[in-house]
mmCIF file of N, CA and C in Angstrom:
data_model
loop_
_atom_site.group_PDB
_atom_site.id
_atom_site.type_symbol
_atom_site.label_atom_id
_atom_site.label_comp_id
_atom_site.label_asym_id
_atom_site.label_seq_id
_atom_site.Cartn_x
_atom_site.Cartn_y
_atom_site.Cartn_z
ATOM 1 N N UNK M 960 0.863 -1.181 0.000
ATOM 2 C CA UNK M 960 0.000 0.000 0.000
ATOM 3 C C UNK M 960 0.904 1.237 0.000
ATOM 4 N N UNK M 961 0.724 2.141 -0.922
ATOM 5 C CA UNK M 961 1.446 3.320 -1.053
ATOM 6 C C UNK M 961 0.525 4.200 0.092
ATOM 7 N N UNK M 962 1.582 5.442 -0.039
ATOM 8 C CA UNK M 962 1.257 6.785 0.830
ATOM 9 C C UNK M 962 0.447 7.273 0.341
ATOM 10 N N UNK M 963 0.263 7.437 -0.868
ATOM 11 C CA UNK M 963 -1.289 8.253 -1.507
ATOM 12 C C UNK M 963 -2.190 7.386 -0.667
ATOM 13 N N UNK M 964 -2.663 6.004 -1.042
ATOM 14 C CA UNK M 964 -3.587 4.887 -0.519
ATOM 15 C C UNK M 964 -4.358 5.665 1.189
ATOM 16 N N UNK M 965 -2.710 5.307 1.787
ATOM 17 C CA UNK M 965 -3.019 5.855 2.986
ATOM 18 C C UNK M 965 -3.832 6.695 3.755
ATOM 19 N N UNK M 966 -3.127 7.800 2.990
ATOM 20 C CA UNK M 966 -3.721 9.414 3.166
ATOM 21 C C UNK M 966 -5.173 9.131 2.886
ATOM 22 N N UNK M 967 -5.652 8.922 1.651
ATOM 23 C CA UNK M 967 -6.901 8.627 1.417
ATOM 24 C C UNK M 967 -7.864 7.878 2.372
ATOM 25 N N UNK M 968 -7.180 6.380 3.072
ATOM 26 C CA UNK M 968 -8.013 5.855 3.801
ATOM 27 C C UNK M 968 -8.218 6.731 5.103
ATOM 28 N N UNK M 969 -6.953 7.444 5.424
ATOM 29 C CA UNK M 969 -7.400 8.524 6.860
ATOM 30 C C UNK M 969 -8.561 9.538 6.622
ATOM 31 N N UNK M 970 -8.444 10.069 5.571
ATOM 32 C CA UNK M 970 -9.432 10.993 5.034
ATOM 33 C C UNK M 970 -11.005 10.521 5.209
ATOM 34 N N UNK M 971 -10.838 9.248 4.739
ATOM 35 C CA UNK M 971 -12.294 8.258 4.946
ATOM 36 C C UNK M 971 -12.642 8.058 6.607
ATOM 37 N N UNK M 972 -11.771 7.772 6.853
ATOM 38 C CA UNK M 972 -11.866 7.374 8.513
ATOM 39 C C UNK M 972 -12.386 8.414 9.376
ATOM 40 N N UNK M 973 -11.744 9.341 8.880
ATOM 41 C CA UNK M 973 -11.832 10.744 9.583
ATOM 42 C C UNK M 973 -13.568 11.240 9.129
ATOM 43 N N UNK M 974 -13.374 11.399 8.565
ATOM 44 C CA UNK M 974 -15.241 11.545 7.537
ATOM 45 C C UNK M 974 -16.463 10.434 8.464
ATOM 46 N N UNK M 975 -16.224 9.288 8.476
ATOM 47 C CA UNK M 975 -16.719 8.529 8.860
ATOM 48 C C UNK M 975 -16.878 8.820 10.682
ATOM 49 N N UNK M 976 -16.162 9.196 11.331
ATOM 50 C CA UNK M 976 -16.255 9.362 12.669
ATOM 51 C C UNK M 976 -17.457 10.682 13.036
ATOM 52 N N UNK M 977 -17.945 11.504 11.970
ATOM 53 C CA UNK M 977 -19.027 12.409 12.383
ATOM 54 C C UNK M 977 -19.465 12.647 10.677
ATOM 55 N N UNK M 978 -19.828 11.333 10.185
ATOM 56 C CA UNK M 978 -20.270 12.145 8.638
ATOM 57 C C UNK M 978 -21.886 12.367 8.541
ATOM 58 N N UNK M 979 -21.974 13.488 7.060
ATOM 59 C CA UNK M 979 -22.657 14.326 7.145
ATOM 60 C C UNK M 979 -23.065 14.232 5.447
ATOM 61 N N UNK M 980 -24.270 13.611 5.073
ATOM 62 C CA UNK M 980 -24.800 13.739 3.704
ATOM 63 C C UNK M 980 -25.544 15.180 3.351
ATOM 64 N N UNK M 981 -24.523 15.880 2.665
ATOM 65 C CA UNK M 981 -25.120 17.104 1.546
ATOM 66 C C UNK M 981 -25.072 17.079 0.214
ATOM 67 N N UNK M 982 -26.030 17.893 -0.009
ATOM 68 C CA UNK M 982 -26.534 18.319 -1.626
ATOM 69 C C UNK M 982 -25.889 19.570 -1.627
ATOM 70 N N UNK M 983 -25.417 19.775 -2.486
ATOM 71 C CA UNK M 983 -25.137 21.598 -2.939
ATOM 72 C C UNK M 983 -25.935 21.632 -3.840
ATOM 73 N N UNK M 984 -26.205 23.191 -3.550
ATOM 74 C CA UNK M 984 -27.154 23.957 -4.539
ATOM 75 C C UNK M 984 -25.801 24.975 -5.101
ATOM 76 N N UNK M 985 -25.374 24.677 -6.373
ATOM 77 C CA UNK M 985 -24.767 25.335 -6.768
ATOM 78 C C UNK M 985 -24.682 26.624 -7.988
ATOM 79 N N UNK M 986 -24.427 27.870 -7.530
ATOM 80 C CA UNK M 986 -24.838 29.007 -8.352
ATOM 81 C C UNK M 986 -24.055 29.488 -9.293
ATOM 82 N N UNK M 987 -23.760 29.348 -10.361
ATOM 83 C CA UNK M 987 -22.397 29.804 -11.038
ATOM 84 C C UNK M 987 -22.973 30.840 -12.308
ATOM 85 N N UNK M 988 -21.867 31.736 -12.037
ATOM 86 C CA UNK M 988 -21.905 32.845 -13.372
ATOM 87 C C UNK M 988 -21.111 32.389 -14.653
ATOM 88 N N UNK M 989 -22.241 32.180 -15.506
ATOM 89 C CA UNK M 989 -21.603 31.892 -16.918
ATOM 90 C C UNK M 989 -21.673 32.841 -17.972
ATOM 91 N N UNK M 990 -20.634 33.425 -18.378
ATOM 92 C CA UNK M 990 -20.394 34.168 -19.533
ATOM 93 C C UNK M 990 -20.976 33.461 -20.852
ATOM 94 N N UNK M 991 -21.867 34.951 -21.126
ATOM 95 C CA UNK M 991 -22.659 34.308 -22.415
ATOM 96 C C UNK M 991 -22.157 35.218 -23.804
ATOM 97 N N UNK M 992 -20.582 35.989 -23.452
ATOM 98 C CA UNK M 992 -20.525 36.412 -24.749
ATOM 99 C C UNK M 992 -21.071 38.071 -24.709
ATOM 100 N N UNK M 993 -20.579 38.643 -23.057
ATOM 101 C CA UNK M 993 -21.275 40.060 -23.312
ATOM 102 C C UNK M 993 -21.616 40.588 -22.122
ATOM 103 N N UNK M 994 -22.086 39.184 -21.424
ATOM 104 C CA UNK M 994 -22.904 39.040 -20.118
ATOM 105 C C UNK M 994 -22.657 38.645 -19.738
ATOM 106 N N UNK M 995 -23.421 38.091 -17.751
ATOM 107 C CA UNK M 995 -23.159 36.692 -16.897
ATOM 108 C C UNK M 995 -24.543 36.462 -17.035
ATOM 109 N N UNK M 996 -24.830 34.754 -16.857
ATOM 110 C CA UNK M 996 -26.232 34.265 -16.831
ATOM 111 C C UNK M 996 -25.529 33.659 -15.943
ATOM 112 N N UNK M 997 -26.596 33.636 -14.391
ATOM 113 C CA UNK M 997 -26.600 33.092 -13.270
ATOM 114 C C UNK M 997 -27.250 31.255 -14.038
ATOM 115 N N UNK M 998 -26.782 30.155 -13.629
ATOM 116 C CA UNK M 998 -27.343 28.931 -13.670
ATOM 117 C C UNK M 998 -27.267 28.073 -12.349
ATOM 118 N N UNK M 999 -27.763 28.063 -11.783
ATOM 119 C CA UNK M 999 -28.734 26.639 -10.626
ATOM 120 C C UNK M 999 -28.217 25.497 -11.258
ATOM 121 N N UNK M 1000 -27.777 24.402 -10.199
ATOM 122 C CA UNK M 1000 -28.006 23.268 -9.791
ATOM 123 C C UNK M 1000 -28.016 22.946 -8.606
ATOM 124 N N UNK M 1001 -28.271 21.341 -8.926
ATOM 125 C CA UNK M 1001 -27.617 20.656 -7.622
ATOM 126 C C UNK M 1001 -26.698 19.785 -7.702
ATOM 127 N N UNK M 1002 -25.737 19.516 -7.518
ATOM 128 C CA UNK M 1002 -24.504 18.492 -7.020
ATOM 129 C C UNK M 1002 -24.565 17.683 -5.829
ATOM 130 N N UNK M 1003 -24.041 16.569 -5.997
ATOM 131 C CA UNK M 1003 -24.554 15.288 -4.925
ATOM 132 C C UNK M 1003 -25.263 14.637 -4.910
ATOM 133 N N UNK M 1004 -25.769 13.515 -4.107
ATOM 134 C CA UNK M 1004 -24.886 14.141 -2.810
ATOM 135 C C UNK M 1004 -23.156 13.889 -2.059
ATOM 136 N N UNK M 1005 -23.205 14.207 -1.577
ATOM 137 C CA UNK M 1005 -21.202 13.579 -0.440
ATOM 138 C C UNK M 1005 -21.502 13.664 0.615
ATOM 139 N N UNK M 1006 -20.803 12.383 1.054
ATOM 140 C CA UNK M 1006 -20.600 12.381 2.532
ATOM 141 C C UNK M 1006 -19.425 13.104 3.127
ATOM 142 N N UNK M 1007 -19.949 13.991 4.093
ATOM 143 C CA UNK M 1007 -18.558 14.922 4.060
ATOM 144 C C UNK M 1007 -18.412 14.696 5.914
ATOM 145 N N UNK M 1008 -17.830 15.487 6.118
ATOM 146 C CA UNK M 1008 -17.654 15.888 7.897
ATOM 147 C C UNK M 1008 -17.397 17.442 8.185
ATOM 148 N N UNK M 1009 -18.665 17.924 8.917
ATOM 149 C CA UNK M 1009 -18.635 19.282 9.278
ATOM 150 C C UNK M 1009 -18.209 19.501 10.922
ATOM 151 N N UNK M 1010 -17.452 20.284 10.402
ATOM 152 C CA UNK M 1010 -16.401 20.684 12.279
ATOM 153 C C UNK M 1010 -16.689 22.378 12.561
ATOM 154 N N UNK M 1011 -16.857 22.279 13.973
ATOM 155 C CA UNK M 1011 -16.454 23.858 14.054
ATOM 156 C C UNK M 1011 -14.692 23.935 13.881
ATOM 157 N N UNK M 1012 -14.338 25.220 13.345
ATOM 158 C CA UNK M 1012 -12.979 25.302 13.483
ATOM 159 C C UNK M 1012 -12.258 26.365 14.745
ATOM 160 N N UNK M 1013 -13.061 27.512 15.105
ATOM 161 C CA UNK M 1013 -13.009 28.189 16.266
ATOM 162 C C UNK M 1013 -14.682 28.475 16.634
ATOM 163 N N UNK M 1014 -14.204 29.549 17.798
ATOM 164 C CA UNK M 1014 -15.526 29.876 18.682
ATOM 165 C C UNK M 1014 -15.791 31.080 18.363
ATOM 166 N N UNK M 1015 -15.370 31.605 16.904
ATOM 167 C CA UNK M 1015 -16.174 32.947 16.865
ATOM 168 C C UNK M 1015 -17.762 33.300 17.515
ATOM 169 N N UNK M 1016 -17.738 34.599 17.350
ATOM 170 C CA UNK M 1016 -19.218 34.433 17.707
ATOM 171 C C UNK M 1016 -19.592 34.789 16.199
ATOM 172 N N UNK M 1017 -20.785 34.764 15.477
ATOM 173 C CA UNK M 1017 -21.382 35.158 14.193
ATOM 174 C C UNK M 1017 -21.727 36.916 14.490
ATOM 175 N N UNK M 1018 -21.600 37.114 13.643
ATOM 176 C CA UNK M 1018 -21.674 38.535 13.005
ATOM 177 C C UNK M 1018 -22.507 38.860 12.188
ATOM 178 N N UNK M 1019 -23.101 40.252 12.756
ATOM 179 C CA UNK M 1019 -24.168 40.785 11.882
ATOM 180 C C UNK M 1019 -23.835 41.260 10.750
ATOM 181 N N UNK M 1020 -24.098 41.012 9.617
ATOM 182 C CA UNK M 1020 -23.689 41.952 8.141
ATOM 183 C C UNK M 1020 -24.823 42.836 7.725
ATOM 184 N N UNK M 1021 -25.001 43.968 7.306
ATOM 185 C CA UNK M 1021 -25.996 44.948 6.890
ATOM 186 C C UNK M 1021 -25.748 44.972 5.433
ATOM 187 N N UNK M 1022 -26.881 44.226 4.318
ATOM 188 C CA UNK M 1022 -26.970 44.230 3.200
ATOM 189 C C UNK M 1022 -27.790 45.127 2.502
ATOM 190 N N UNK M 1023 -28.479 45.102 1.229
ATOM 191 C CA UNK M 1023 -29.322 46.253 0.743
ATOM 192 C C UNK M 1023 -30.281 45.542 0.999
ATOM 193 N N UNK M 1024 -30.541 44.423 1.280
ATOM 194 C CA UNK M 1024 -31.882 43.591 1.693
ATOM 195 C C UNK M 1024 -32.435 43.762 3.121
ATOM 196 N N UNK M 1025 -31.728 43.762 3.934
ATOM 197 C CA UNK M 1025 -31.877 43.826 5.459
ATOM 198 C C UNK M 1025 -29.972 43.142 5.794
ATOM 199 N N UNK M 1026 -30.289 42.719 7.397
ATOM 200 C CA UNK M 1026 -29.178 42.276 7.588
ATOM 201 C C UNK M 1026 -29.281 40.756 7.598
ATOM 202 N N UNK M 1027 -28.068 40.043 7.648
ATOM 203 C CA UNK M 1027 -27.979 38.332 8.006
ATOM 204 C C UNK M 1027 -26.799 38.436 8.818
ATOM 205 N N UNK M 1028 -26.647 37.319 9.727
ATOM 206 C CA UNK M 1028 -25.914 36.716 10.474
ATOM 207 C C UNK M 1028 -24.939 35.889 9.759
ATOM 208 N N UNK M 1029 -23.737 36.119 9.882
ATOM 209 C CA UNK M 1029 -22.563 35.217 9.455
ATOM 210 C C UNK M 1029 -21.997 34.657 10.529
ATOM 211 N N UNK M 1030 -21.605 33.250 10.275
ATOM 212 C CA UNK M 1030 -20.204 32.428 11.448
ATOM 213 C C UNK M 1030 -19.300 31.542 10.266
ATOM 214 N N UNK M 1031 -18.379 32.467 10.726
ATOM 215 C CA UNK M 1031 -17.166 31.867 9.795
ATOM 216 C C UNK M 1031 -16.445 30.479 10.242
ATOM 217 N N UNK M 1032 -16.817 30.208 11.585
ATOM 218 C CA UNK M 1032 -16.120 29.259 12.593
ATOM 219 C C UNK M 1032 -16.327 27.545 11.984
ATOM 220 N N UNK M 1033 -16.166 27.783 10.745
ATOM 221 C CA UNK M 1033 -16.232 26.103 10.291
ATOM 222 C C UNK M 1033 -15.692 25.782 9.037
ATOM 223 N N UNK M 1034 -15.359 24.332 9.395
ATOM 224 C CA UNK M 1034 -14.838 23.687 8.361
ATOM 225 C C UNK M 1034 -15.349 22.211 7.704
ATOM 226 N N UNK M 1035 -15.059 21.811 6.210
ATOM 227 C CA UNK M 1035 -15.228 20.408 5.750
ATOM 228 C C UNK M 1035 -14.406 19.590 5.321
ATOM 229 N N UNK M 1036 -14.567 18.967 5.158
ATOM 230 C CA UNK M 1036 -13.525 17.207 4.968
ATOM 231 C C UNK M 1036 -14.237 16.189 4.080
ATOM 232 N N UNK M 1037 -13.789 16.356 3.112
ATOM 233 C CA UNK M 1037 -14.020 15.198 1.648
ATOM 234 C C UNK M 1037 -13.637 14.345 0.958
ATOM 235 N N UNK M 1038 -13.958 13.629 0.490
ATOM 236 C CA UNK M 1038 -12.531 12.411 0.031
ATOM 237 C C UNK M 1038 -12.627 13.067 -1.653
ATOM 238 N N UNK M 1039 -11.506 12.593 -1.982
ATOM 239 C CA UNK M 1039 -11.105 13.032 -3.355
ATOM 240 C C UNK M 1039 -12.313 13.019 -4.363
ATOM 241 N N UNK M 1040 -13.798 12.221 -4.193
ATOM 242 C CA UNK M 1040 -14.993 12.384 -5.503
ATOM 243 C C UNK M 1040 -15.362 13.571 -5.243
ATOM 244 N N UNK M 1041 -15.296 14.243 -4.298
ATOM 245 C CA UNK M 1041 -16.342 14.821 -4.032
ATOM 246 C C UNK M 1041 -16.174 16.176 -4.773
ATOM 247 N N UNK M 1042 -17.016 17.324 -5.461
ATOM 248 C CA UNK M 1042 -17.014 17.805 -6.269
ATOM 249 C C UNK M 1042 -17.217 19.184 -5.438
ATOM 250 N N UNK M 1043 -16.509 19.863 -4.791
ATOM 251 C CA UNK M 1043 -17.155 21.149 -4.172
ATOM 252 C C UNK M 1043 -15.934 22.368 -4.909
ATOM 253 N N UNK M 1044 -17.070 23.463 -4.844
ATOM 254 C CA UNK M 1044 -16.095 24.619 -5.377
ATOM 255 C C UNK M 1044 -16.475 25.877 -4.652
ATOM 256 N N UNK M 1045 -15.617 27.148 -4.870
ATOM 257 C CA UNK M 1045 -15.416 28.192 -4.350
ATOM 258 C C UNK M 1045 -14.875 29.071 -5.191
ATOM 259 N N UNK M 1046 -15.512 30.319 -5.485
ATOM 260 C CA UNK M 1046 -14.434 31.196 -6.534
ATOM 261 C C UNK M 1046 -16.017 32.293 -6.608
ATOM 262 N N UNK M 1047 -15.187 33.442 -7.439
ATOM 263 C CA UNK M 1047 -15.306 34.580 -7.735
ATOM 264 C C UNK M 1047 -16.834 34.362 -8.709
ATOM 265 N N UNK M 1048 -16.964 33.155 -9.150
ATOM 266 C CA UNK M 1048 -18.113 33.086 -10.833
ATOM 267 C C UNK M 1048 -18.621 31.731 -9.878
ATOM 268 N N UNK M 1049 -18.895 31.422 -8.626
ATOM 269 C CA UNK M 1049 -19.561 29.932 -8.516
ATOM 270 C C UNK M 1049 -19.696 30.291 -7.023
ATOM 271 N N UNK M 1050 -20.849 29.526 -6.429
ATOM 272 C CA UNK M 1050 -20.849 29.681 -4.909
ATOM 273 C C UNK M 1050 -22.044 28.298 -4.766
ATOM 274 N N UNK M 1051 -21.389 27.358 -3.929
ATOM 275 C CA UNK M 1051 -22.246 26.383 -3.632
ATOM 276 C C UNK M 1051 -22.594 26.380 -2.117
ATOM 277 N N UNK M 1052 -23.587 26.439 -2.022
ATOM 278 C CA UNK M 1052 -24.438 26.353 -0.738
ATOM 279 C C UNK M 1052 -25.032 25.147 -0.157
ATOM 280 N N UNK M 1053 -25.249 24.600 1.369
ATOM 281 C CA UNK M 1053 -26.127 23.579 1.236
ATOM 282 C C UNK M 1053 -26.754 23.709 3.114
ATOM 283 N N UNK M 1054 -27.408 22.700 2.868
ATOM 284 C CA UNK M 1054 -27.983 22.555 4.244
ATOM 285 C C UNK M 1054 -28.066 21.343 5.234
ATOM 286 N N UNK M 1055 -27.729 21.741 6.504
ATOM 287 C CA UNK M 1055 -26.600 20.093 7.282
ATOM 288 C C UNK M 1055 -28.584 20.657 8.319
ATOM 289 N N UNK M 1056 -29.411 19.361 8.479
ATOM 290 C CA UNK M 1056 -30.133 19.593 9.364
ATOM 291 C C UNK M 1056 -29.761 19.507 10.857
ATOM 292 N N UNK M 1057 -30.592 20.535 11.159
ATOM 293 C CA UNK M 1057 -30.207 20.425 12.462
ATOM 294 C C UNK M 1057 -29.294 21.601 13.148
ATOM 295 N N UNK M 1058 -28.504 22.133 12.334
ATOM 296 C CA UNK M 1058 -27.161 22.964 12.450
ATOM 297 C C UNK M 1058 -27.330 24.391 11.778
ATOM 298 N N UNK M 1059 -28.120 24.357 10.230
ATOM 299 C CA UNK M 1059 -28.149 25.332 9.349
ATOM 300 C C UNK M 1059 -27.421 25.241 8.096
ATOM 301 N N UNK M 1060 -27.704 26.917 7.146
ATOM 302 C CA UNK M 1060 -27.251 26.528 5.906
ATOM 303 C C UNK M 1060 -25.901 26.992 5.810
ATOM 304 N N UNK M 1061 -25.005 26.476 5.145
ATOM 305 C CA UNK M 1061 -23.469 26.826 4.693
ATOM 306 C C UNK M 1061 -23.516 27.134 3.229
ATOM 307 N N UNK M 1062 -22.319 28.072 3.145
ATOM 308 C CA UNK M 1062 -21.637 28.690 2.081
ATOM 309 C C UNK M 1062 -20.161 28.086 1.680
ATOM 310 N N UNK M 1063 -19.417 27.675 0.867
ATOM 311 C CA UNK M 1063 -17.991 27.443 0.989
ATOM 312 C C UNK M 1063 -17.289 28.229 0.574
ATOM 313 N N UNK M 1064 -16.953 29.009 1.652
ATOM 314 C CA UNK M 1064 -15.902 29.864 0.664
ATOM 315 C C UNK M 1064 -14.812 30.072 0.471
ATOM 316 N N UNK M 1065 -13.969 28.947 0.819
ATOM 317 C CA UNK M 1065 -12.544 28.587 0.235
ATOM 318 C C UNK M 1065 -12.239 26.569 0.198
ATOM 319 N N UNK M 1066 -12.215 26.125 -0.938
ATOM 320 C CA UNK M 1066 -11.488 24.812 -0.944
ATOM 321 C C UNK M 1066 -9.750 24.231 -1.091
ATOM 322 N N UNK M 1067 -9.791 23.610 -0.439
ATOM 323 C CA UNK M 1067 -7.828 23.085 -0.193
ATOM 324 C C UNK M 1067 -7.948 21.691 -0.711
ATOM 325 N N UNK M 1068 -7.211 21.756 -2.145
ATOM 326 C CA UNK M 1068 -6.988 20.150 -2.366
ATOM 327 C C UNK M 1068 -6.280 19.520 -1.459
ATOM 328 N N UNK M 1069 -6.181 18.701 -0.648
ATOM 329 C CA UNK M 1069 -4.907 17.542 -0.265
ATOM 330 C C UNK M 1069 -4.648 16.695 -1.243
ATOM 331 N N UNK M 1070 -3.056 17.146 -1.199
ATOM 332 C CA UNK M 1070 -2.451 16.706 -2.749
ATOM 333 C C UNK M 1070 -1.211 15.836 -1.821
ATOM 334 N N UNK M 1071 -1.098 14.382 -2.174
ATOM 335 C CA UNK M 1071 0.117 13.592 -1.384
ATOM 336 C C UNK M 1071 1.039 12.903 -2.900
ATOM 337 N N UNK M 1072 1.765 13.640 -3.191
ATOM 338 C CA UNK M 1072 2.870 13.134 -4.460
ATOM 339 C C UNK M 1072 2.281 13.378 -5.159
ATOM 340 N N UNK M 1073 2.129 14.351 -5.869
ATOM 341 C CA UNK M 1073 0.750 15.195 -6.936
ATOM 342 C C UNK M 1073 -0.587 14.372 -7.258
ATOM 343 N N UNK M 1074 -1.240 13.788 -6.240
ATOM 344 C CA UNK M 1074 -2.230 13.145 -5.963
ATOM 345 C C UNK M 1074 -3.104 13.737 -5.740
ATOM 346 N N UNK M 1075 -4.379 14.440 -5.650
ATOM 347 C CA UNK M 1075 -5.474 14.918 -4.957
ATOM 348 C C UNK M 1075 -5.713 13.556 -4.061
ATOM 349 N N UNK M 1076 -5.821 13.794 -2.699
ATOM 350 C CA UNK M 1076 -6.807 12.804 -2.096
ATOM 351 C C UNK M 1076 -7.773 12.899 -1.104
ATOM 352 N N UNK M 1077 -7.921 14.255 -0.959
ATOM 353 C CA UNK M 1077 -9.208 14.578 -0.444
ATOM 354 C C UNK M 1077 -9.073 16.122 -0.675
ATOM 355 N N UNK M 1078 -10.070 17.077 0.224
ATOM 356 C CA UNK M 1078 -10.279 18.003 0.380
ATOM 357 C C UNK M 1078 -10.659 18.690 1.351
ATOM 358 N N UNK M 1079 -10.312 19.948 1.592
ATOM 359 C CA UNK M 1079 -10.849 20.944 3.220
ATOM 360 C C UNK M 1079 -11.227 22.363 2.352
ATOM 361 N N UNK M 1080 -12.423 22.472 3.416
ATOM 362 C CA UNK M 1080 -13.112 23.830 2.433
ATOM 363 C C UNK M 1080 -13.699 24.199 4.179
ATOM 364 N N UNK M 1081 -13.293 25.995 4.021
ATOM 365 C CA UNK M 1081 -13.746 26.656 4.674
ATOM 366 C C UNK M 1081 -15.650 27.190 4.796
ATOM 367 N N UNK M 1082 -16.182 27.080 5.590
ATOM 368 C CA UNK M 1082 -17.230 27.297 5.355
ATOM 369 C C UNK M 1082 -18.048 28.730 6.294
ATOM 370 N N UNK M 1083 -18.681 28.962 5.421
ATOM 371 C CA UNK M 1083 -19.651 30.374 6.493
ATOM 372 C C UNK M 1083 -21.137 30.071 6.872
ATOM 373 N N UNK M 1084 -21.611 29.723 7.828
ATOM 374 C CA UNK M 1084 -23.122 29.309 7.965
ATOM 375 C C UNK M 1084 -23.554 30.886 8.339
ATOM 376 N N UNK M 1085 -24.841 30.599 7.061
ATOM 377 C CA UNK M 1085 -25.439 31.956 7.619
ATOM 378 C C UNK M 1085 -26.857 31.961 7.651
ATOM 379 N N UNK M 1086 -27.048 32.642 8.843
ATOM 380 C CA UNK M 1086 -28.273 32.481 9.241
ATOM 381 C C UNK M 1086 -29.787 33.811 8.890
#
């Protein structure tokens, strides 16, 4: 068994000790040649593992809509299928019952000998 192998089965293990089936609803801006056209889906589902990462407290944000509540204090854990993204033209969202809805807004390949074998993505639940 190689070190990629490895890494991968910890990744699983680790997932497995508090996992967590989500759907993303994913929003992405596609250039149509002039423009952006917003397009909807859904992706999934994955079994992932949601952690707090600190004890912030959440924060009020004041939008042109009213305000929402942000908590930046979390993180996810994926094994290498799993398909999540983050960027400037895409924002996938989903909902863990029980807890609330998340945003991802940064993903980290884990790469072991130019391997992807899983993934960590920062998340914002906002309420």
């Amino acid at each position: 068994m190689n070190f990629v192998e490895v890494r991968r089965r910890h990744i699983v293990w680790a997932i497995l000790q508090n996992p967590t089936e989500i759907l993303i609803q994913r929003t992405q801006r596609v250039d149509k040649g002039g423009y952006f056209e917003e397009e909807t889906r859904e992706v999934g589902p994955f079994v992932v593992r949601i952690y707090q990462t600190t004890r912030h407290a959440p924060v009020t944000v004041d939008t042109l809509g009213g305000a929402k509540q942000l908590d930046r204090g979390w993180g996810l854990l994926a094994d290498e299928n799993a398909d999540i993204q983050a960027g400037a033209n895409v924002k996938d969202e989903f909902n863990v019952e029980g807890i609330g809805r998340f945003q991802v807004v940064a993903v980290y390949p884990q790469v072991v000998q130019g391997v992807v074998v899983g993934y960590q993505a920062d998340l914002e639940k906002v309420g």
